[in-house]
mmCIF file of C-alpha atoms in Angstrom:
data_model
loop_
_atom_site.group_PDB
_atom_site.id
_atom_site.type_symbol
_atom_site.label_atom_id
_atom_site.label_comp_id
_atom_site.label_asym_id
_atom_site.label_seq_id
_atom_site.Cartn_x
_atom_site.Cartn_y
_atom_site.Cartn_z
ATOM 1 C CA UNK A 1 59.691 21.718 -6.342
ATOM 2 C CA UNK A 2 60.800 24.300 -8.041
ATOM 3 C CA UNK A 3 63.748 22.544 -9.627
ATOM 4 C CA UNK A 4 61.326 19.628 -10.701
ATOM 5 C CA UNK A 5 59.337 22.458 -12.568
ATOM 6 C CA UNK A 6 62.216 23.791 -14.026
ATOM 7 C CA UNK A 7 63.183 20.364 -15.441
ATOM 8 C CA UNK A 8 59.599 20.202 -17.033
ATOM 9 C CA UNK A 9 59.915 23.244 -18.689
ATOM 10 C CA UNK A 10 62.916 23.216 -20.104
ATOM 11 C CA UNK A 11 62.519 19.702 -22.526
ATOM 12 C CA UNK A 12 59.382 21.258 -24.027
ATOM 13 C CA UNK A 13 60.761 24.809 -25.052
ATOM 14 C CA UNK A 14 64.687 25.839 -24.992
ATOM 15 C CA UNK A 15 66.113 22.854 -25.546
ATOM 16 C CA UNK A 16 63.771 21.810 -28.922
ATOM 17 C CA UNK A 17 64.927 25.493 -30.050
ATOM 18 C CA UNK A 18 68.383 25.152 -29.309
ATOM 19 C CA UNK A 19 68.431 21.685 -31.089
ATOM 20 C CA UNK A 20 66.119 23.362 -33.945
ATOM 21 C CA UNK A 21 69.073 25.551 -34.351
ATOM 22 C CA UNK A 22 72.087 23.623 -33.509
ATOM 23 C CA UNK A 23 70.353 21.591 -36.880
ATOM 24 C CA UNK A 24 69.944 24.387 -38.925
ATOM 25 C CA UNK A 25 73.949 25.497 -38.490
ATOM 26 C CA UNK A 26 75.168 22.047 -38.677
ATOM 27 C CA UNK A 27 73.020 21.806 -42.172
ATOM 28 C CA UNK A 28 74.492 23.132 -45.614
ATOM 29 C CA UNK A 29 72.149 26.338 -47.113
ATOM 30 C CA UNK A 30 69.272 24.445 -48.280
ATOM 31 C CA UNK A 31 69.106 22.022 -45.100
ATOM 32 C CA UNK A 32 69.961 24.762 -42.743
ATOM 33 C CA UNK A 33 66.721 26.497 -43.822
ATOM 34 C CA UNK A 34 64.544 23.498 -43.477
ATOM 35 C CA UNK A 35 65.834 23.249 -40.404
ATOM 36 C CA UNK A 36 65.142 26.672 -39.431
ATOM 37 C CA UNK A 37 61.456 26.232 -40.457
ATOM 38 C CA UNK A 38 61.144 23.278 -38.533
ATOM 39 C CA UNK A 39 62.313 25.022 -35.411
ATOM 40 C CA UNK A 40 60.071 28.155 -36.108
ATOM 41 C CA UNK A 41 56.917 25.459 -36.763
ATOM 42 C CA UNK A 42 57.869 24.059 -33.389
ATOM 43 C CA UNK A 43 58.196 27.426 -31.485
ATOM 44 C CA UNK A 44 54.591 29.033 -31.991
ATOM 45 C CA UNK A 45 54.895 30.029 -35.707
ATOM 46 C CA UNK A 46 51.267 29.725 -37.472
ATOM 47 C CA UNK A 47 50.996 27.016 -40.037
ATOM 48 C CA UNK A 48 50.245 28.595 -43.322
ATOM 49 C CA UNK A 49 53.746 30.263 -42.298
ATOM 50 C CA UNK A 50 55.894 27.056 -41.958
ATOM 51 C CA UNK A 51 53.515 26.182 -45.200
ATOM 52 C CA UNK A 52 55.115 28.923 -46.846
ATOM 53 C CA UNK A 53 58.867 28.978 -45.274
ATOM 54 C CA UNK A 54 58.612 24.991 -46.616
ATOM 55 C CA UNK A 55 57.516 26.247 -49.773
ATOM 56 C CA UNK A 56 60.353 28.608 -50.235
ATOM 57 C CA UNK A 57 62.339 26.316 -49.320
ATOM 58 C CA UNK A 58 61.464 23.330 -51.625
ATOM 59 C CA UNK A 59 61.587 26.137 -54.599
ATOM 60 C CA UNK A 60 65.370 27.333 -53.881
ATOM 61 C CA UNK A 61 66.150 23.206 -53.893
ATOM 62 C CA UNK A 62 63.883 22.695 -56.917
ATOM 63 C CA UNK A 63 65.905 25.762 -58.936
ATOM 64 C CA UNK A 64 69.201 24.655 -57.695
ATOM 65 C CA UNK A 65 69.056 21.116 -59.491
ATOM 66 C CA UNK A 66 67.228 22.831 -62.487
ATOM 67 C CA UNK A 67 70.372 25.305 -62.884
ATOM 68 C CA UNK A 68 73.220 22.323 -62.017
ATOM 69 C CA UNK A 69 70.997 20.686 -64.974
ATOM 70 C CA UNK A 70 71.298 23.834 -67.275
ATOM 71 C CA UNK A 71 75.218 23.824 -66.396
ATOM 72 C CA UNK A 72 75.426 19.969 -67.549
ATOM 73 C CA UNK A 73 74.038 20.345 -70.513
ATOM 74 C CA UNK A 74 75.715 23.574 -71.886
ATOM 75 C CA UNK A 75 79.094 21.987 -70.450
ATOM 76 C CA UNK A 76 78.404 18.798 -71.824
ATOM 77 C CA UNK A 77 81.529 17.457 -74.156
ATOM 78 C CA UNK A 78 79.592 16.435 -77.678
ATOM 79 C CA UNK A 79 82.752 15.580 -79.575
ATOM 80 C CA UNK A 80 82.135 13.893 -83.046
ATOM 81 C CA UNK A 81 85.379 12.748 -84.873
ATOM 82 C CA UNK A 82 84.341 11.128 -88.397
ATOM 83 C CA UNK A 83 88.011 12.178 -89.455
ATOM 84 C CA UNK A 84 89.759 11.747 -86.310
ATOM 85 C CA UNK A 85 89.576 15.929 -85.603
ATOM 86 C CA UNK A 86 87.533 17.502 -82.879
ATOM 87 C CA UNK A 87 84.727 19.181 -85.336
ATOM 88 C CA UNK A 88 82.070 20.310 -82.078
ATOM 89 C CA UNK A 89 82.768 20.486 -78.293
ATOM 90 C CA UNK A 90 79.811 21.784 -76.551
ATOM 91 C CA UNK A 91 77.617 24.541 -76.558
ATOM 92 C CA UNK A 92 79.506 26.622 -74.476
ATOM 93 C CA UNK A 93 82.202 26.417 -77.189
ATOM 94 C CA UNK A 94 80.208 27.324 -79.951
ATOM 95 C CA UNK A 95 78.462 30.384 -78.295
ATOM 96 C CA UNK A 96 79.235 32.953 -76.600
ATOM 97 C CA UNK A 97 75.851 33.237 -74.505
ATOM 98 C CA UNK A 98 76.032 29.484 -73.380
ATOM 99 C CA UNK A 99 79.183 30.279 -71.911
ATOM 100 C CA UNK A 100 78.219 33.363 -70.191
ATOM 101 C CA UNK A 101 75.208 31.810 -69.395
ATOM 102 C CA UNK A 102 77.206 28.861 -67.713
ATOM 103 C CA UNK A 103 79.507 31.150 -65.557
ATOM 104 C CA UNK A 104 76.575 32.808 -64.126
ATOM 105 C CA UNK A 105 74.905 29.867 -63.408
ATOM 106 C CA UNK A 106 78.045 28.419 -61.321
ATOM 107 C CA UNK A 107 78.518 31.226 -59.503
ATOM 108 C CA UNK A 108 74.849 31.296 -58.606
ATOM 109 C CA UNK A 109 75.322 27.988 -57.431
ATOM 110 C CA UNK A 110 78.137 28.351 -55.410
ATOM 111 C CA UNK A 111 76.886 31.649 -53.832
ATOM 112 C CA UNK A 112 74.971 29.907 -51.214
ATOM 113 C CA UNK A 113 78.024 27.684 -50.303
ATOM 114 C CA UNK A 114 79.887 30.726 -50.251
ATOM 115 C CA UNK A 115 77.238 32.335 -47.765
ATOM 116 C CA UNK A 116 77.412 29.173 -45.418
ATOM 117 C CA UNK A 117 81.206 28.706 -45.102
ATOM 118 C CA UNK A 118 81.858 32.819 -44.127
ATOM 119 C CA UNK A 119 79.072 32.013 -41.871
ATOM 120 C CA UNK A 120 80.495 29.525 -39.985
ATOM 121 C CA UNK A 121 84.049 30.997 -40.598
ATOM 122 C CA UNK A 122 82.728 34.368 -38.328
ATOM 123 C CA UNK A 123 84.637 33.435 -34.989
ATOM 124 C CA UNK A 124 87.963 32.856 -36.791
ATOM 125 C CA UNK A 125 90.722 34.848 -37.129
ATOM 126 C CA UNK A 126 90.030 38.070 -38.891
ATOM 127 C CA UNK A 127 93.147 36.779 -41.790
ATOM 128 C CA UNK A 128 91.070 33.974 -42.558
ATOM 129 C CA UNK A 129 87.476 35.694 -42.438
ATOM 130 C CA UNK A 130 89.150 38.261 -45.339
ATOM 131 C CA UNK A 131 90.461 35.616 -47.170
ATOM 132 C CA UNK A 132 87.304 34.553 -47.861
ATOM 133 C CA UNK A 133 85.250 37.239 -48.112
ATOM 134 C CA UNK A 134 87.512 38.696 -50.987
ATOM 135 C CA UNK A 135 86.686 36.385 -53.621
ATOM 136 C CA UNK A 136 82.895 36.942 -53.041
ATOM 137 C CA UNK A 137 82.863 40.981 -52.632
ATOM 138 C CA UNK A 138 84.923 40.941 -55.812
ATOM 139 C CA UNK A 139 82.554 38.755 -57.686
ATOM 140 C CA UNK A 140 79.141 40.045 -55.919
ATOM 141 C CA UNK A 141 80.460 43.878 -57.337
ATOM 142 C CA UNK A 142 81.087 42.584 -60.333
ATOM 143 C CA UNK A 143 78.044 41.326 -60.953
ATOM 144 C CA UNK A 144 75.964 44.723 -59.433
ATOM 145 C CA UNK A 145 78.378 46.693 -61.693
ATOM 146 C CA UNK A 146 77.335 44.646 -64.395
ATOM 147 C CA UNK A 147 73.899 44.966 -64.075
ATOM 148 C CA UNK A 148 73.825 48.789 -63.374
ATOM 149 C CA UNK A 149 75.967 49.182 -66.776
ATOM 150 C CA UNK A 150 73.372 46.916 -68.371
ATOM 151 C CA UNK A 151 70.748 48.975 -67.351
ATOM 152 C CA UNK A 152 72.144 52.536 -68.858
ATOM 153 C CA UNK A 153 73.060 50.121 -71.731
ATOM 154 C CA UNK A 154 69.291 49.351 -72.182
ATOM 155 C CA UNK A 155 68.586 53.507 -71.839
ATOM 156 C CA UNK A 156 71.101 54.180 -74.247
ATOM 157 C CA UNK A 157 69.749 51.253 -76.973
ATOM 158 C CA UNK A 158 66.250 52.704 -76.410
ATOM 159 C CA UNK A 159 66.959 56.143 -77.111
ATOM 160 C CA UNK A 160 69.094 55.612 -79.743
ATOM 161 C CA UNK A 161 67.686 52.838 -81.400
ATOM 162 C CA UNK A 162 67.296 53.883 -85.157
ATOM 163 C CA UNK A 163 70.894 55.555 -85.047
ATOM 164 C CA UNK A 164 72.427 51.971 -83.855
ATOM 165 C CA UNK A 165 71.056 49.951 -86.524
ATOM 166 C CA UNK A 166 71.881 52.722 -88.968
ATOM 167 C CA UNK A 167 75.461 52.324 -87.495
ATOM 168 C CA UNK A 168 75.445 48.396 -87.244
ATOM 169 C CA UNK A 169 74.389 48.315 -91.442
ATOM 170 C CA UNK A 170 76.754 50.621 -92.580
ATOM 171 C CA UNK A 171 79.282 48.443 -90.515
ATOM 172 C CA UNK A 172 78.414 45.255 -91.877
ATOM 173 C CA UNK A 173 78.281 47.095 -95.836
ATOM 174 C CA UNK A 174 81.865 48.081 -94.966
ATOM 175 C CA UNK A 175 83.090 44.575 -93.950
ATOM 176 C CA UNK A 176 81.149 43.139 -96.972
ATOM 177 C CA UNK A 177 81.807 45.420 -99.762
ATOM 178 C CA UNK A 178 84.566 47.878 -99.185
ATOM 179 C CA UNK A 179 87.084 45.493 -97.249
ATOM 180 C CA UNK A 180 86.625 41.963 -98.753
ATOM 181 C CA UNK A 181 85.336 42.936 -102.246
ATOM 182 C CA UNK A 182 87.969 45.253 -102.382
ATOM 183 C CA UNK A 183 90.744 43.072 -101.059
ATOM 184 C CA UNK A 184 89.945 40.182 -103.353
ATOM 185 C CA UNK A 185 90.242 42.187 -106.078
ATOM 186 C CA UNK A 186 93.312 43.827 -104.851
ATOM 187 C CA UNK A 187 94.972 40.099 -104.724
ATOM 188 C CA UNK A 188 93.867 39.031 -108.418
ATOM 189 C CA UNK A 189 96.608 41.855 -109.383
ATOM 190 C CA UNK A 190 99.595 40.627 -108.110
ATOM 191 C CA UNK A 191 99.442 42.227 -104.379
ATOM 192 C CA UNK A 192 102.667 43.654 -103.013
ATOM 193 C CA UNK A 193 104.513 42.473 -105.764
ATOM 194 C CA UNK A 194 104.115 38.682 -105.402
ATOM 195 C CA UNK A 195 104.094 37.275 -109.145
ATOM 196 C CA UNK A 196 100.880 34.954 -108.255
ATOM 197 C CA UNK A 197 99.301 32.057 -110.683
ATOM 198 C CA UNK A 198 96.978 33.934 -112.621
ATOM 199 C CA UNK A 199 93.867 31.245 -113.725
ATOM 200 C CA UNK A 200 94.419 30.215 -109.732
ATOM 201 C CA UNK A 201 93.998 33.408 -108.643
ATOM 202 C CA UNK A 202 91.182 34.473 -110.327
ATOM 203 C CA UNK A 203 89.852 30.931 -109.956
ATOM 204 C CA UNK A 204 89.852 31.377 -106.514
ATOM 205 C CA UNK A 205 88.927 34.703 -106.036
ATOM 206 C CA UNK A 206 86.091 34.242 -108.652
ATOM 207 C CA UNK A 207 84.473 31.875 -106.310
ATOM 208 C CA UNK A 208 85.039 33.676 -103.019
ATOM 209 C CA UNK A 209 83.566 36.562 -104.443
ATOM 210 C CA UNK A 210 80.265 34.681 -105.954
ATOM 211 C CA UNK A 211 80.111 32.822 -102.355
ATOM 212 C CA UNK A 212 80.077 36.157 -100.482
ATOM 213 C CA UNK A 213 77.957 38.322 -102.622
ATOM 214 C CA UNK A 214 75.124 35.055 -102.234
ATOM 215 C CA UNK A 215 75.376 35.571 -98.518
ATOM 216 C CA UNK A 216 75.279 39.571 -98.382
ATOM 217 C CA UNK A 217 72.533 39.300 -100.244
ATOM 218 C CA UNK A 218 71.149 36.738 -97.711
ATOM 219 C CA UNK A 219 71.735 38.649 -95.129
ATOM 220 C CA UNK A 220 70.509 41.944 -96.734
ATOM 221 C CA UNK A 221 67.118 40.736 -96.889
ATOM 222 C CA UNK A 222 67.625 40.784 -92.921
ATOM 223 C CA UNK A 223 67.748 44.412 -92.575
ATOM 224 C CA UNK A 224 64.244 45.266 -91.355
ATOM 225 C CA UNK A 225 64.933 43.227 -88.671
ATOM 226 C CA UNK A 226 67.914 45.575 -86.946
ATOM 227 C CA UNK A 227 65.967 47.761 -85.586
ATOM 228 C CA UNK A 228 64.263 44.501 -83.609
ATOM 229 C CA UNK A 229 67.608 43.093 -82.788
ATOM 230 C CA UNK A 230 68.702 46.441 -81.142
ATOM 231 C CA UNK A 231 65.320 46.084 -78.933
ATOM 232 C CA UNK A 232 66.323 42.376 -78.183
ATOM 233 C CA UNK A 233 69.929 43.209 -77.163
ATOM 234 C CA UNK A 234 68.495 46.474 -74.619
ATOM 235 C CA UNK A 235 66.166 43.858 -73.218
ATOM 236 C CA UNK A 236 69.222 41.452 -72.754
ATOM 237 C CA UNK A 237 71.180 43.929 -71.137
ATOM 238 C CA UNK A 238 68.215 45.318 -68.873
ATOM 239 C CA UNK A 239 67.775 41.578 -67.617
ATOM 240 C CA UNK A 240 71.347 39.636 -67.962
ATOM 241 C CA UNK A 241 73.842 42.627 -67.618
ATOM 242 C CA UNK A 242 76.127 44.472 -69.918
ATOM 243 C CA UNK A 243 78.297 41.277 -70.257
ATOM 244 C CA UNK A 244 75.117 39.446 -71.664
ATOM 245 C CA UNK A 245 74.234 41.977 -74.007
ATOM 246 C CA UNK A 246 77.697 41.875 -75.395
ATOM 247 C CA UNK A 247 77.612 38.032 -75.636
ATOM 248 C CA UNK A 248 74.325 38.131 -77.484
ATOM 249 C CA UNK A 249 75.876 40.926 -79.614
ATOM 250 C CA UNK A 250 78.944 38.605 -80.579
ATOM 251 C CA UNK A 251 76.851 35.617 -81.276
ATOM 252 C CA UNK A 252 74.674 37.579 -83.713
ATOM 253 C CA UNK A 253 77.842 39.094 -85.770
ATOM 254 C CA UNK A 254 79.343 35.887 -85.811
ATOM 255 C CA UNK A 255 76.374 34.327 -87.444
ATOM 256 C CA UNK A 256 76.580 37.877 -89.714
ATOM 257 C CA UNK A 257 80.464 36.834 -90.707
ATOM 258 C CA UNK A 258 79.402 33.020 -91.161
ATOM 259 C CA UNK A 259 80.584 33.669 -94.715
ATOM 260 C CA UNK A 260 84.534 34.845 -93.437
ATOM 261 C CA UNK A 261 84.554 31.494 -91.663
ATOM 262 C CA UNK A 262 83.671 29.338 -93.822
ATOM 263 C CA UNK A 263 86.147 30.742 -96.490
ATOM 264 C CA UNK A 264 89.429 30.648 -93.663
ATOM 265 C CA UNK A 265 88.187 26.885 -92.876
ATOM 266 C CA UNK A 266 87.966 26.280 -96.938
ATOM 267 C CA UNK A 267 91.418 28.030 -97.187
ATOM 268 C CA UNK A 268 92.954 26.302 -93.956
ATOM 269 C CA UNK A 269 92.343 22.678 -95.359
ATOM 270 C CA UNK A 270 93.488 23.609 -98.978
ATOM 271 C CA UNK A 271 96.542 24.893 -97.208
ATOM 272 C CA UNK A 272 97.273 22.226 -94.615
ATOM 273 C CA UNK A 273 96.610 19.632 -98.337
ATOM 274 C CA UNK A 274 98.890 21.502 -99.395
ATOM 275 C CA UNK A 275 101.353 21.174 -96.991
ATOM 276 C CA UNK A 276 101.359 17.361 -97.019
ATOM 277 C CA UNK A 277 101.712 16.989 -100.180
ATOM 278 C CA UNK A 278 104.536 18.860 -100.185
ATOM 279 C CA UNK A 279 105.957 16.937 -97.088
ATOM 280 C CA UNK A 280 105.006 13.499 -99.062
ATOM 281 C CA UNK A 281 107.155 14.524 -102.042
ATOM 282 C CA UNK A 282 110.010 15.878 -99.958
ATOM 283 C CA UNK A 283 109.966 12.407 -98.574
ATOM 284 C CA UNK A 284 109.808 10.592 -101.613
ATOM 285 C CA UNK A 285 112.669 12.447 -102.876
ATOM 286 C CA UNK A 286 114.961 11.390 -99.740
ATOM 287 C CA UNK A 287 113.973 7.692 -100.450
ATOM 288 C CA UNK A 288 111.413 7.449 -97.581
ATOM 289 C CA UNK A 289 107.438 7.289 -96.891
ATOM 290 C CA UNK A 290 105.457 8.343 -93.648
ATOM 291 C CA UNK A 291 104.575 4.589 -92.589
ATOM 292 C CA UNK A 292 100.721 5.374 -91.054
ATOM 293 C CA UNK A 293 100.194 2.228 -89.286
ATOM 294 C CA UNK A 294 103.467 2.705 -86.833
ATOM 295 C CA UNK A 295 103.875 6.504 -87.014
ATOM 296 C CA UNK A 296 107.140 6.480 -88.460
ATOM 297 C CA UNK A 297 108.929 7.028 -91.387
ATOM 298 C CA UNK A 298 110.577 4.549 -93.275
ATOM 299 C CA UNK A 299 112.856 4.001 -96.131
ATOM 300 C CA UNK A 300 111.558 3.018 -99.880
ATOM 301 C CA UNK A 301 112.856 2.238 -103.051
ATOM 302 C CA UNK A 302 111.324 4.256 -105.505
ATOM 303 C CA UNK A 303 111.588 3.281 -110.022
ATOM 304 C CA UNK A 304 112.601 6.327 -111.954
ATOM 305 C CA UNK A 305 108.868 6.398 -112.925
ATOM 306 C CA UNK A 306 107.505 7.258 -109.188
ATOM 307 C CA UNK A 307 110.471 9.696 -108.999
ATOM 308 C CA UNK A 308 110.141 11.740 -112.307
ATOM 309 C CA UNK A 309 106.008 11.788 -111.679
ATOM 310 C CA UNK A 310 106.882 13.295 -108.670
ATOM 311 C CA UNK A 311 109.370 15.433 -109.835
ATOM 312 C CA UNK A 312 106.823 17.074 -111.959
ATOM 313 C CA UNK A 313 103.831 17.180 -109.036
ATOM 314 C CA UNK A 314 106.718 18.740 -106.493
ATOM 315 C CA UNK A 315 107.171 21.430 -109.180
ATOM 316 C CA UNK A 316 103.755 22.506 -110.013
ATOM 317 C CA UNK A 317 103.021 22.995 -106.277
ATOM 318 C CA UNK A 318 105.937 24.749 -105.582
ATOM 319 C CA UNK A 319 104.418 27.574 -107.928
ATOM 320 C CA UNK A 320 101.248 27.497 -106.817
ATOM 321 C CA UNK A 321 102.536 28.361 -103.394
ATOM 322 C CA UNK A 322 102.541 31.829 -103.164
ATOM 323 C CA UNK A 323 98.828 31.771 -104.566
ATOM 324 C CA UNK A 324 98.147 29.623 -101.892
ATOM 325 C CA UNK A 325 100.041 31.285 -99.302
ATOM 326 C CA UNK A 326 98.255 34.580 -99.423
ATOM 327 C CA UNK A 327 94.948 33.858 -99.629
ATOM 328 C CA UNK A 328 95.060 31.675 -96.733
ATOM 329 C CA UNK A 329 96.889 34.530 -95.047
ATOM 330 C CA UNK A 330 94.928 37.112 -95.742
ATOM 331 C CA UNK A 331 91.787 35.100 -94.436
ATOM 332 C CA UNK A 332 93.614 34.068 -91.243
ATOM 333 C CA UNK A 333 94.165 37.985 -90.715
ATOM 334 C CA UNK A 334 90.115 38.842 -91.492
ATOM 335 C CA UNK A 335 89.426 35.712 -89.173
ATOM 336 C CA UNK A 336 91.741 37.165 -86.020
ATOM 337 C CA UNK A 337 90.393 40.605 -86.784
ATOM 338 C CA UNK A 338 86.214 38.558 -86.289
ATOM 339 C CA UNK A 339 87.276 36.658 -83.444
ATOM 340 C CA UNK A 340 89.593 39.136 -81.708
ATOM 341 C CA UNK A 341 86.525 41.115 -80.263
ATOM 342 C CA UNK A 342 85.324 38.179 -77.493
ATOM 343 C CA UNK A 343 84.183 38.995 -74.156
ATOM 344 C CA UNK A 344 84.996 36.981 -71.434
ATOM 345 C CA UNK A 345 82.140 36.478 -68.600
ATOM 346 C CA UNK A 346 82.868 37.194 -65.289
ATOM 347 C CA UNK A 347 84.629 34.053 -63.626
ATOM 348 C CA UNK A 348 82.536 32.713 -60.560
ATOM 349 C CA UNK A 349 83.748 32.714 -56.780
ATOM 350 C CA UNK A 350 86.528 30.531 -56.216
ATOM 351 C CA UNK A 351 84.969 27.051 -54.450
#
C-alpha cells in the first residue's frame, strides 16, 4: 500500500522537477532559463510569475539577435573598388566608436556562453575550472574598471567643463596655425638646405595653405559648440566607459584634422604618380615596358624619338623630386603624429 502510494506521488512532483531541471542544464543560457520557468510554472509558482519569468526571458532572446544584428552590420565588409584599391571596408574601420562599439557587443554576447560552460565545467578539475575562469575575470574587471574610470571621467568633464574646451581650442589653433602654417612656410624656403623647385614649391604650398585656412575657418564657426561636445563626451563616458569616451573623442578630432588627411592622401598619389613614372622611364631606357595584361615585363624597341622625349621627361622629374619628396614626407609625419593617438577597445572573452 504504501509503496503503491509512493509510486503515485512521485510521477506528479519530483520527477517533473527533476526533469524541469535536468532540461534547464542540458539547455544553452537562453533555453536553460525557459526551462527553468517551465519547471517553476509546473511546481506551484503563480502565473503572472511564469508570465513574467517568460517575459524576461523572451526579452534577453529578443536583445541577443538585435545586438548579433548590430555586430553584422558594423562588421559588415562594404568594399568598393572603381580603381581596383580597397577605398571603404566597414564601419568599424572608419570609426573608432563602431569598433568599440562592436567589441562590447561580442563580448556581451559571449558572456552568457561564458556563464554556461564554467557552469557546467564546476565538477572538473580545479586546472581546468581556472583556465576558464581567467579569461572572463580579466575581461569582467576590465570592463568594471572601465566604467568606474568613466564615471570620475564624467565628474571631472563636468566640473571642468569651460577649462576643457578652452584647452581643446587652443589645441586645435596650435595644430592649425602655429604648426602647419608655420611649417609650410618654413618649406617654401629651402628647408634644411634642400635646393627645392621654387614655382613648385610655392605652387604647392600656395594651395595647401588656401585649402587649410577654408577649413579652419569652417571649423571655427564650430566653436560655440565645444562646450556641448565636452557635455556629450562626460555623458559618453558616464554611460559607455572611459574607453568610449576616448573613442568618441578620437572620432571627433579626426573629423577636426579631415583637412591633414586629405592633403597626405593628395600628396601620397602625387607621389606614388610619381614613382611610376619614374619606373616607366627607367624601363624605357633599358629597352623594356611593364606588359599589363600578363604582369610582366617585356622587351621593346624604342626610335630615337620615344627615347630623346623621354630623356627629357626622366630629367624634369628627377628635379622635381626633392620638392616632391618632402612634402609628402612631411605630411606622412603630421599624419602618424593624427593617427598615432588610437585607443584600442577592450578585446572580448576568448570563445
Amino acid at each position: 500500500m504504501h509503496g503503491n502510494k509512493k509510486g503515485v506521488r512521485d510521477p506528479g512532483g519530483t520527477r517533473k522537477r527533476r526533469s524541469g531541471y535536468h532540461a534547464s542544464q542540458a539547455a544553452g543560457p537562453i533555453e536553460g532559463a525557459g526551462a527553468v520557468a517551465g519547471s517553476i510554472g509546473g511546481g506551484g509558482v503563480s502565473i503572472p510569475g511564469r508570465v513574467l519569468l517568460d517575459g524576461c526571458c523572451l526579452l534577453l532572446r529578443i536583445s541577443s539577435w538585435v545586438a548579433f544584428l548590430v555586430v553584422a552590420v558594423l562588421e559588415s565588409k562594404v568594399v568598393w573598388t572603381p580603381l581596383g584599391d580597397e577605398l571603404w571596408r566597414s564601419p568599424s574601420d572608419a570609426s573608432l566608436v563602431c569598433a568599440h562599439l562592436a567589441a562590447r557587443l561580442r563580448g556581451a554576447l559571449s558572456l552568457p556562453l561564458r556563464l554556461s560552460r564554467c557552469w557546467k565545467e564546476r565538477h572538473q578539475p580545479a586546472e581546468r575550472r581556472v583556465e576558464g575562469l581567467v579569461g572572463l575575470s580579466h575581461w569582467l574587471f576590465g570592463v568594471a574598471a572601465d566604467a568606474a574610470l568613466g564615471v570620475v571621467a564624467c565628474a571631472l568633464l563636468l566640473r571642468h567643463t569651460e577649462a576643457a574646451a578652452r584647452a581643446a581650442h587652443q589645441a586645435l589653433h596650435l595644430l592649425h596655425v602655429d604648426v602647419l602654417s608655420e611649417e609650410l612656410e618654413w618649406l617654401n624656403y629651402f628647408p634644411a638646405g634642400f635646393k627645392l623647385n621654387v614655382p613648385l614649391t610655392h605652387t604647392l604650398g600656395s594651395l595647401t595653405l588656401v585649402g587649410m585656412e577654408a577649413y579652419a575657418s569652417i571649423v571655427g564657426q564650430l566653436a560655440q559648440w565645444e562646450g556641448a561636445a565636452m557635455k556629450a563626451i562626460a555623458i559618453c563616458a558616464a554611460g559607455g566607459g572611459l574607453t568610449t569616451a576616448l573613442a568618441v573623442a578620437h572620432d571627433i578630432l579626426r573629423l577636426l584634422a579631415l583637412h591633414t588627411a586629405t592633403a597626405h592622401t593628395a600628396f601620397a598619389a602625387l607621389h606614388n604618380l610619381h614613382s611610376s613614372l619614374l619606373g616607366s622611364l627607367w624601363q624605357l631606357f633599358r629597352g623594356r615596358k611593364r606588359n599589363v595584361l600578363r604582369c610582366r615585363v617585356d622587351t621593346c624597341m624604342y626610335d630615337a624619338c620615344q627615347l630623346l622625349l623621354g630623356t627629357l621627361v626622366f630629367t624634369v622629374l628627377s628635379f622635381l623630386t626633392p620638392t616632391i619628396s618632402v612634402y609628402y614626407t612631411f605630411f606622412c609625419i603630421v599624419q602618424a603624429v593624427a593617427v598615432g593617438g588610437q585607443v584600442r577597445p577592450p578585446s572580448p572573452p576568448p570563445h
